[in-house]
Structures are given as structure tokens and as C-alpha cells.
């Protein structure tokens, strides 16, 4: 699932706070807007097995 909410890529240098938009460009400065969603889960996660086993142990 892709997020429709974007954040101005240059907000740290151009604005006081993050500027969110649904468009591909920032409405205030015209800079590119990038996807604001966090990175997706990676199946190549080398520590995933350890995290899952620790989670199972804590449930018991």
C-alpha cells in the first residue's frame, strides 16, 4: 500500500516545520515532495528470526 501523503524534501532548509501535501511538489516553495511513509518491512532482515523468537519467549 502506497501512502498518498508527501512531505517537502527541502523542509529542513526551507521551512520551520515539515510541510505535508497530497501533490508531488511543495505548495510553499515548489520543491519536490517525497513519500512520508516509513520504509517497508524487508524480508531480507538478517535479525528478524531473533526478534521473532524473543517475542515468542516474552509471550510465554
mmCIF file of N, CA and C in Angstrom:
data_model
loop_
_atom_site.group_PDB
_atom_site.id
_atom_site.type_symbol
_atom_site.label_atom_id
_atom_site.label_comp_id
_atom_site.label_asym_id
_atom_site.label_seq_id
_atom_site.Cartn_x
_atom_site.Cartn_y
_atom_site.Cartn_z
ATOM 1 N N UNK A 1 0.839 -1.162 0.000
ATOM 2 C CA UNK A 1 0.000 0.000 0.000
ATOM 3 C C UNK A 1 0.893 1.236 0.000
ATOM 4 N N UNK A 2 0.625 2.152 -0.884
ATOM 5 C CA UNK A 2 1.425 3.358 -1.013
ATOM 6 C C UNK A 2 0.717 4.514 -0.327
ATOM 7 N N UNK A 3 1.464 5.324 0.367
ATOM 8 C CA UNK A 3 0.903 6.479 1.047
ATOM 9 C C UNK A 3 0.716 7.625 0.058
ATOM 10 N N UNK A 4 -0.400 8.323 0.172
ATOM 11 C CA UNK A 4 -0.661 9.484 -0.678
ATOM 12 C C UNK A 4 -0.124 10.765 -0.072
ATOM 13 N N UNK A 5 0.268 10.717 1.187
ATOM 14 C CA UNK A 5 0.759 11.911 1.870
ATOM 15 C C UNK A 5 2.248 12.074 1.589
ATOM 16 N N UNK A 6 2.635 13.256 1.129
ATOM 17 C CA UNK A 6 4.029 13.560 0.833
ATOM 18 C C UNK A 6 4.497 14.689 1.750
ATOM 19 N N UNK A 7 5.804 14.770 1.944
ATOM 20 C CA UNK A 7 6.402 15.834 2.735
ATOM 21 C C UNK A 7 7.455 16.521 1.871
ATOM 22 N N UNK A 8 7.602 17.826 2.042
ATOM 23 C CA UNK A 8 8.583 18.599 1.273
ATOM 24 C C UNK A 8 9.982 18.053 1.544
ATOM 25 N N UNK A 9 10.719 17.741 0.497
ATOM 26 C CA UNK A 9 12.060 17.178 0.649
ATOM 27 C C UNK A 9 13.051 18.197 1.209
ATOM 28 N N UNK A 10 12.773 19.475 1.028
ATOM 29 C CA UNK A 10 13.692 20.524 1.480
ATOM 30 C C UNK A 10 13.153 21.248 2.709
ATOM 31 N N UNK A 11 12.314 20.604 3.500
ATOM 32 C CA UNK A 11 11.675 21.319 4.602
ATOM 33 C C UNK A 11 12.655 21.755 5.673
ATOM 34 N N UNK A 12 13.732 21.007 5.890
ATOM 35 C CA UNK A 12 14.692 21.378 6.939
ATOM 36 C C UNK A 12 15.421 22.677 6.622
ATOM 37 N N UNK A 13 15.655 22.948 5.348
ATOM 38 C CA UNK A 13 16.362 24.176 4.981
ATOM 39 C C UNK A 13 15.422 25.303 4.567
ATOM 40 N N UNK A 14 14.189 24.990 4.181
ATOM 41 C CA UNK A 14 13.266 25.994 3.656
ATOM 42 C C UNK A 14 12.159 26.405 4.622
ATOM 43 N N UNK A 15 11.768 25.525 5.539
ATOM 44 C CA UNK A 15 10.618 25.773 6.402
ATOM 45 C C UNK A 15 10.966 25.558 7.868
ATOM 46 N N UNK A 16 10.101 26.075 8.756
ATOM 47 C CA UNK A 16 10.289 25.890 10.197
ATOM 48 C C UNK A 16 9.836 24.517 10.659
ATOM 49 N N UNK A 17 8.919 23.927 9.912
ATOM 50 C CA UNK A 17 8.352 22.627 10.268
ATOM 51 C C UNK A 17 8.074 21.863 8.981
ATOM 52 N N UNK A 18 7.838 20.566 9.057
ATOM 53 C CA UNK A 18 7.529 19.801 7.840
ATOM 54 C C UNK A 18 6.248 20.303 7.172
ATOM 55 N N UNK A 19 6.268 20.359 5.857
ATOM 56 C CA UNK A 19 5.101 20.768 5.080
ATOM 57 C C UNK A 19 4.589 19.534 4.352
ATOM 58 N N UNK A 20 3.363 19.107 4.683
ATOM 59 C CA UNK A 20 2.755 17.922 4.093
ATOM 60 C C UNK A 20 1.804 18.328 2.979
ATOM 61 N N UNK A 21 1.709 17.478 1.960
ATOM 62 C CA UNK A 21 0.853 17.756 0.818
ATOM 63 C C UNK A 21 0.417 16.448 0.169
ATOM 64 N N UNK A 22 -0.589 16.524 -0.671
ATOM 65 C CA UNK A 22 -1.009 15.371 -1.460
ATOM 66 C C UNK A 22 -0.448 15.448 -2.873
ATOM 67 N N UNK A 23 0.194 16.552 -3.199
ATOM 68 C CA UNK A 23 0.755 16.784 -4.522
ATOM 69 C C UNK A 23 2.202 16.290 -4.581
ATOM 70 N N UNK A 24 2.798 16.294 -5.766
ATOM 71 C CA UNK A 24 4.193 15.868 -5.933
ATOM 72 C C UNK A 24 5.187 16.993 -5.690
ATOM 73 N N UNK A 25 4.693 18.219 -5.506
ATOM 74 C CA UNK A 25 5.559 19.365 -5.224
ATOM 75 C C UNK A 25 5.058 20.092 -3.986
ATOM 76 N N UNK A 26 5.951 20.778 -3.320
ATOM 77 C CA UNK A 26 5.613 21.539 -2.121
ATOM 78 C C UNK A 26 4.779 22.757 -2.525
ATOM 79 N N UNK A 27 3.656 23.013 -1.849
ATOM 80 C CA UNK A 27 2.832 24.165 -2.212
ATOM 81 C C UNK A 27 3.459 25.499 -1.817
ATOM 82 N N UNK A 28 4.395 25.500 -0.854
ATOM 83 C CA UNK A 28 5.011 26.741 -0.398
ATOM 84 C C UNK A 28 6.255 27.131 -1.200
ATOM 85 N N UNK A 29 7.166 26.180 -1.413
ATOM 86 C CA UNK A 29 8.436 26.529 -2.061
ATOM 87 C C UNK A 29 8.619 25.905 -3.439
ATOM 88 N N UNK A 30 7.766 24.965 -3.811
ATOM 89 C CA UNK A 30 7.870 24.345 -5.130
ATOM 90 C C UNK A 30 8.885 23.217 -5.228
ATOM 91 N N UNK A 31 9.502 22.848 -4.110
ATOM 92 C CA UNK A 31 10.473 21.749 -4.122
ATOM 93 C C UNK A 31 9.746 20.419 -4.275
ATOM 94 N N UNK A 32 10.496 19.371 -4.583
ATOM 95 C CA UNK A 32 9.924 18.037 -4.733
ATOM 96 C C UNK A 32 9.370 17.558 -3.390
ATOM 97 N N UNK A 33 8.242 16.882 -3.428
ATOM 98 C CA UNK A 33 7.659 16.271 -2.232
ATOM 99 C C UNK A 33 7.871 14.765 -2.318
ATOM 100 N N UNK A 34 8.326 14.175 -1.221
ATOM 101 C CA UNK A 34 8.632 12.741 -1.195
ATOM 102 C C UNK A 34 7.640 12.019 -0.297
ATOM 103 N N UNK A 35 7.547 10.708 -0.464
ATOM 104 C CA UNK A 35 6.637 9.881 0.312
ATOM 105 C C UNK A 35 7.005 9.980 1.786
ATOM 106 N N UNK A 36 6.022 10.201 2.649
ATOM 107 C CA UNK A 36 6.297 10.375 4.076
ATOM 108 C C UNK A 36 6.173 9.083 4.868
ATOM 109 N N UNK A 37 5.801 7.984 4.223
ATOM 110 C CA UNK A 37 5.632 6.706 4.917
ATOM 111 C C UNK A 37 6.999 6.122 5.282
ATOM 112 N N UNK A 38 7.066 5.393 6.391
ATOM 113 C CA UNK A 38 8.328 4.750 6.749
ATOM 114 C C UNK A 38 8.682 3.645 5.760
ATOM 115 N N UNK A 39 9.911 3.240 5.779
ATOM 116 C CA UNK A 39 10.361 2.178 4.888
ATOM 117 C C UNK A 39 9.596 0.892 5.179
ATOM 118 N N UNK A 40 9.278 0.099 4.171
ATOM 119 C CA UNK A 40 8.528 -1.138 4.399
ATOM 120 C C UNK A 40 9.400 -2.206 5.059
ATOM 121 N N UNK A 41 8.753 -3.214 5.586
ATOM 122 C CA UNK A 41 9.454 -4.347 6.179
ATOM 123 C C UNK A 41 10.270 -5.055 5.109
ATOM 124 N N UNK A 42 11.463 -5.442 5.431
ATOM 125 C CA UNK A 42 12.327 -6.131 4.487
ATOM 126 C C UNK A 42 12.379 -7.622 4.804
ATOM 127 N N UNK A 43 12.044 -8.492 3.871
ATOM 128 C CA UNK A 43 12.148 -9.933 4.127
ATOM 129 C C UNK A 43 13.595 -10.399 4.244
ATOM 130 N N UNK A 44 14.543 -9.574 3.837
ATOM 131 C CA UNK A 44 15.963 -9.907 3.937
ATOM 132 C C UNK A 44 16.556 -9.492 5.276
ATOM 133 N N UNK A 45 15.690 -9.149 6.237
ATOM 134 C CA UNK A 45 16.121 -8.710 7.559
ATOM 135 C C UNK A 45 16.933 -9.821 8.219
ATOM 136 N N UNK A 46 18.202 -9.564 8.457
ATOM 137 C CA UNK A 46 19.074 -10.615 8.988
ATOM 138 C C UNK A 46 18.809 -10.907 10.466
ATOM 139 N N UNK A 47 18.171 -10.014 11.208
ATOM 140 C CA UNK A 47 17.906 -10.229 12.633
ATOM 141 C C UNK A 47 16.443 -10.544 12.910
ATOM 142 N N UNK A 48 15.622 -10.689 11.882
ATOM 143 C CA UNK A 48 14.193 -10.945 12.053
ATOM 144 C C UNK A 48 13.902 -12.223 12.821
ATOM 145 N N UNK A 49 14.667 -13.275 12.547
ATOM 146 C CA UNK A 49 14.457 -14.546 13.234
ATOM 147 C C UNK A 49 14.670 -14.395 14.739
ATOM 148 N N UNK A 50 15.690 -13.648 15.142
ATOM 149 C CA UNK A 50 15.979 -13.446 16.557
ATOM 150 C C UNK A 50 14.893 -12.601 17.223
ATOM 151 N N UNK A 51 14.419 -11.571 16.535
ATOM 152 C CA UNK A 51 13.371 -10.722 17.082
ATOM 153 C C UNK A 51 12.064 -11.500 17.283
ATOM 154 N N UNK A 52 11.736 -12.337 16.309
ATOM 155 C CA UNK A 52 10.510 -13.138 16.423
ATOM 156 C C UNK A 52 10.616 -14.162 17.549
ATOM 157 N N UNK A 53 11.768 -14.798 17.705
ATOM 158 C CA UNK A 53 11.913 -15.786 18.783
ATOM 159 C C UNK A 53 11.867 -15.096 20.148
ATOM 160 N N UNK A 54 12.437 -13.919 20.275
ATOM 161 C CA UNK A 54 12.368 -13.162 21.523
ATOM 162 C C UNK A 54 10.922 -12.779 21.827
ATOM 163 N N UNK A 55 10.178 -12.395 20.825
ATOM 164 C CA UNK A 55 8.772 -12.044 21.002
ATOM 165 C C UNK A 55 7.972 -13.259 21.468
ATOM 166 N N UNK A 56 8.256 -14.427 20.898
ATOM 167 C CA UNK A 56 7.566 -15.654 21.313
ATOM 168 C C UNK A 56 7.902 -16.000 22.769
ATOM 169 N N UNK A 57 9.158 -15.826 23.164
ATOM 170 C CA UNK A 57 9.573 -16.128 24.540
ATOM 171 C C UNK A 57 8.905 -15.208 25.536
ATOM 172 N N UNK A 58 8.740 -13.945 25.181
ATOM 173 C CA UNK A 58 8.108 -12.973 26.112
ATOM 174 C C UNK A 58 6.629 -13.251 26.286
ATOM 175 N N UNK A 59 5.972 -13.841 25.272
ATOM 176 C CA UNK A 59 4.547 -14.152 25.374
ATOM 177 C C UNK A 59 4.282 -15.309 26.329
ATOM 178 N N UNK A 60 5.235 -16.198 26.500
ATOM 179 C CA UNK A 60 5.027 -17.404 27.319
ATOM 180 C C UNK A 60 5.053 -17.116 28.790
#
